[in-house]
CSV table of C-alpha atoms in Angstrom, one decimal:
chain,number,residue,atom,x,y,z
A,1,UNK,CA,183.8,69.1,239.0
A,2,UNK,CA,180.7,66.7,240.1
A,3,UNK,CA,177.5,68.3,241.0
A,4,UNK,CA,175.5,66.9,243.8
A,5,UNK,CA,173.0,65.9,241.0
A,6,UNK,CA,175.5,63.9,240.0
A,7,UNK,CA,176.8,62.4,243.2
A,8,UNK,CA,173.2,61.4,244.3
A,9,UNK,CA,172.7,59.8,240.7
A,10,UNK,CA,176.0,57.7,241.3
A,11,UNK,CA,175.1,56.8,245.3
A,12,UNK,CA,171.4,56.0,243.6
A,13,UNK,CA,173.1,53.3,240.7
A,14,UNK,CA,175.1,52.1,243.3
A,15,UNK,CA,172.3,51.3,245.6
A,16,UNK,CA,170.4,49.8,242.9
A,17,UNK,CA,173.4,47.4,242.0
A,18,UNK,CA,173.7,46.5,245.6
A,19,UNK,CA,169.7,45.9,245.7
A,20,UNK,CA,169.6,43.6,242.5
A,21,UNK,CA,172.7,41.8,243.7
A,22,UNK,CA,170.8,40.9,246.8
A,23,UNK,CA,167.6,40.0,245.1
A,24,UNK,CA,170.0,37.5,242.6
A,25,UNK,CA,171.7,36.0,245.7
A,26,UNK,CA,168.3,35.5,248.0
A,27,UNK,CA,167.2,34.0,244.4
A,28,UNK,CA,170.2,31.6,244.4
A,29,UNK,CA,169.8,30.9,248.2
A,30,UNK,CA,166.3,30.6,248.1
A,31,UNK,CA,166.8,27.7,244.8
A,32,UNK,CA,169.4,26.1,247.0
A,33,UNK,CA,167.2,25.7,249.8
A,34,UNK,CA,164.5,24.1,248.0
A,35,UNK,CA,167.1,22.2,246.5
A,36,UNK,CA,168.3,20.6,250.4
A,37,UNK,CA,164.5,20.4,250.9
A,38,UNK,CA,164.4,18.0,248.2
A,39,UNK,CA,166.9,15.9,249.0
A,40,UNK,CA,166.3,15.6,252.5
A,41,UNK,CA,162.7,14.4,251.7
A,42,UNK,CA,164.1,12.2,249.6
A,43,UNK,CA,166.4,10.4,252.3
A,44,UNK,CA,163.9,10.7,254.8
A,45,UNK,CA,161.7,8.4,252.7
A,46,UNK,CA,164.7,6.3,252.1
A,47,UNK,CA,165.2,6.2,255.7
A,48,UNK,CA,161.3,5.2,256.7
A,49,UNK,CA,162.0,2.2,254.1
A,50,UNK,CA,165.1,0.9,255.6
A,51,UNK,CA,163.5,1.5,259.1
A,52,UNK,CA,160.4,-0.8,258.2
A,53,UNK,CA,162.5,-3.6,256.6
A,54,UNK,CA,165.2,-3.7,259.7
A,55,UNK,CA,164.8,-5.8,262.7
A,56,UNK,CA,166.4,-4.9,265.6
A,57,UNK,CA,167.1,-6.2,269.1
A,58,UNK,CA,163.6,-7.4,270.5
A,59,UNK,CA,160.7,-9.4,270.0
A,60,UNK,CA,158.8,-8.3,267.0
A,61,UNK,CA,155.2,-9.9,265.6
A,62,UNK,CA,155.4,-10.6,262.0
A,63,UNK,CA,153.1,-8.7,260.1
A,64,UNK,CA,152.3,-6.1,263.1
A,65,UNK,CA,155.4,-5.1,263.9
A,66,UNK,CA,157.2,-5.9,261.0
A,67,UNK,CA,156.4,-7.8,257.5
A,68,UNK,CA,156.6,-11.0,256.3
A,69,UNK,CA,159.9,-12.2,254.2
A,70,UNK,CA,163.9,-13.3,254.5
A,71,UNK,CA,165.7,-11.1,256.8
A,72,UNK,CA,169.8,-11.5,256.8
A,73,UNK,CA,171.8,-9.4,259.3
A,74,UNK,CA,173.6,-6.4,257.5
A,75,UNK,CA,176.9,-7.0,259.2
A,76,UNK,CA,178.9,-10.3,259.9
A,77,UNK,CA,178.5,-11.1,263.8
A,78,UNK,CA,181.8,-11.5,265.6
A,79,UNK,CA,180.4,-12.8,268.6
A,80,UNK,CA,177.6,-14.9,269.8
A,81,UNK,CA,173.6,-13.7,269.3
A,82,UNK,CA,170.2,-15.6,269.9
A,83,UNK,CA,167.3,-15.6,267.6
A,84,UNK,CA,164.2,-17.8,267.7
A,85,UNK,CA,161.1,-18.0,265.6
A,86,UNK,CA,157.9,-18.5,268.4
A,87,UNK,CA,154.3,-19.1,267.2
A,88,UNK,CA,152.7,-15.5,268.3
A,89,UNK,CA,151.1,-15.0,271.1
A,90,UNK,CA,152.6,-18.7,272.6
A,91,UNK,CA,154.6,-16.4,274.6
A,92,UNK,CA,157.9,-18.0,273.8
A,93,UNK,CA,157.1,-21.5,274.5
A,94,UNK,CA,156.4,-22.7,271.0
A,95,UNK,CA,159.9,-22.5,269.2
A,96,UNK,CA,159.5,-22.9,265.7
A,97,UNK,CA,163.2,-22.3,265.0
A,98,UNK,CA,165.7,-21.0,267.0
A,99,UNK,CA,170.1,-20.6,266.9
A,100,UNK,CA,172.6,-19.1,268.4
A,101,UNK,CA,175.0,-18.5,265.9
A,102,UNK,CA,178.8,-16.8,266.7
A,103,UNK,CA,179.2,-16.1,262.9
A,104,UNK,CA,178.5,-15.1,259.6
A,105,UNK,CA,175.0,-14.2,258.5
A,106,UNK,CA,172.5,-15.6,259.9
A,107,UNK,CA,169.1,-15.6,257.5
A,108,UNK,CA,165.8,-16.1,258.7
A,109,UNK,CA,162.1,-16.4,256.9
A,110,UNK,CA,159.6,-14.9,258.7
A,111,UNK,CA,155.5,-15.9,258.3
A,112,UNK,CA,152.4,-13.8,259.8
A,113,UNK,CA,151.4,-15.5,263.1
A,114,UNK,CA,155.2,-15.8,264.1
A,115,UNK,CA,156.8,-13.8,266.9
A,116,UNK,CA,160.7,-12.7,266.5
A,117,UNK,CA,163.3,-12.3,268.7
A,118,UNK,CA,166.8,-11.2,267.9
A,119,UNK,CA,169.1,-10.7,271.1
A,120,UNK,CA,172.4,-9.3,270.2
A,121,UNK,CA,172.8,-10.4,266.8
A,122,UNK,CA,172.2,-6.5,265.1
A,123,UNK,CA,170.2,-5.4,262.3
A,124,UNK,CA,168.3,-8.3,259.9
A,125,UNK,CA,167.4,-6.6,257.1
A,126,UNK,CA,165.0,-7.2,254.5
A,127,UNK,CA,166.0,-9.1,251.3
């Protein structure tokens, strides 16, 4: 026959198993989080990077807005799109280059004092 001595011992070693398998799964939980932290810093930073070396739809100053260097769009256009190249601050009237392409990849080298403008022709991306 068990004593209540003995009961309370058993309910006691029980609670204690129950306590340290807690403590080793917040442990695990808490190495897994900082583990997802990590990572996600990690592609955030990756993200920023890609951010600063895309051009997007809009009219962007070279080496303001974005940096100086060959741009090619990331995906194959299937339709028409207009860029030109402008000497900044002309407001558009001084085309240094300019195409409206309805294919492929169109690449483009971008100085400082240049102005940008891609209309419909996606993402250029840094090379």
């Amino acid at each position: 026959m068990q004593t209540m001595s003995d009961r309370a011992r058993e309910v006691q070693s029980a609670a204690q198993e129950a306590v340290d398998e807690a403590a080793q799964r917040r442990a695990e939980l808490d190495e897994r989080a900082a583990e997802v932290a990590a990572r996600e810093q990690a592609v955030t930073a990756v993200e920023q990077q890609i951010a600063a070396n895309s051009i997007t739809n809009g009219i962007w100053t070279v080496g303001v807005d974005v940096e100086p260097g060959t741009y090619r769009v990331s995906q194959p256009l299937t339709g028409y799109c207009y860029w030109a190249i402008y000497r900044t601050g002309s407001n558009g009237d001084d085309i240094i280059e300019n195409d409206g392409p309805e294919g492929g990849f169109p690449t483009v080298t971008l100085s400082a004092g240049q102005d940008f403008e891609n209309s419909g022709c996606g993402t250029f991306v840094k090379q």
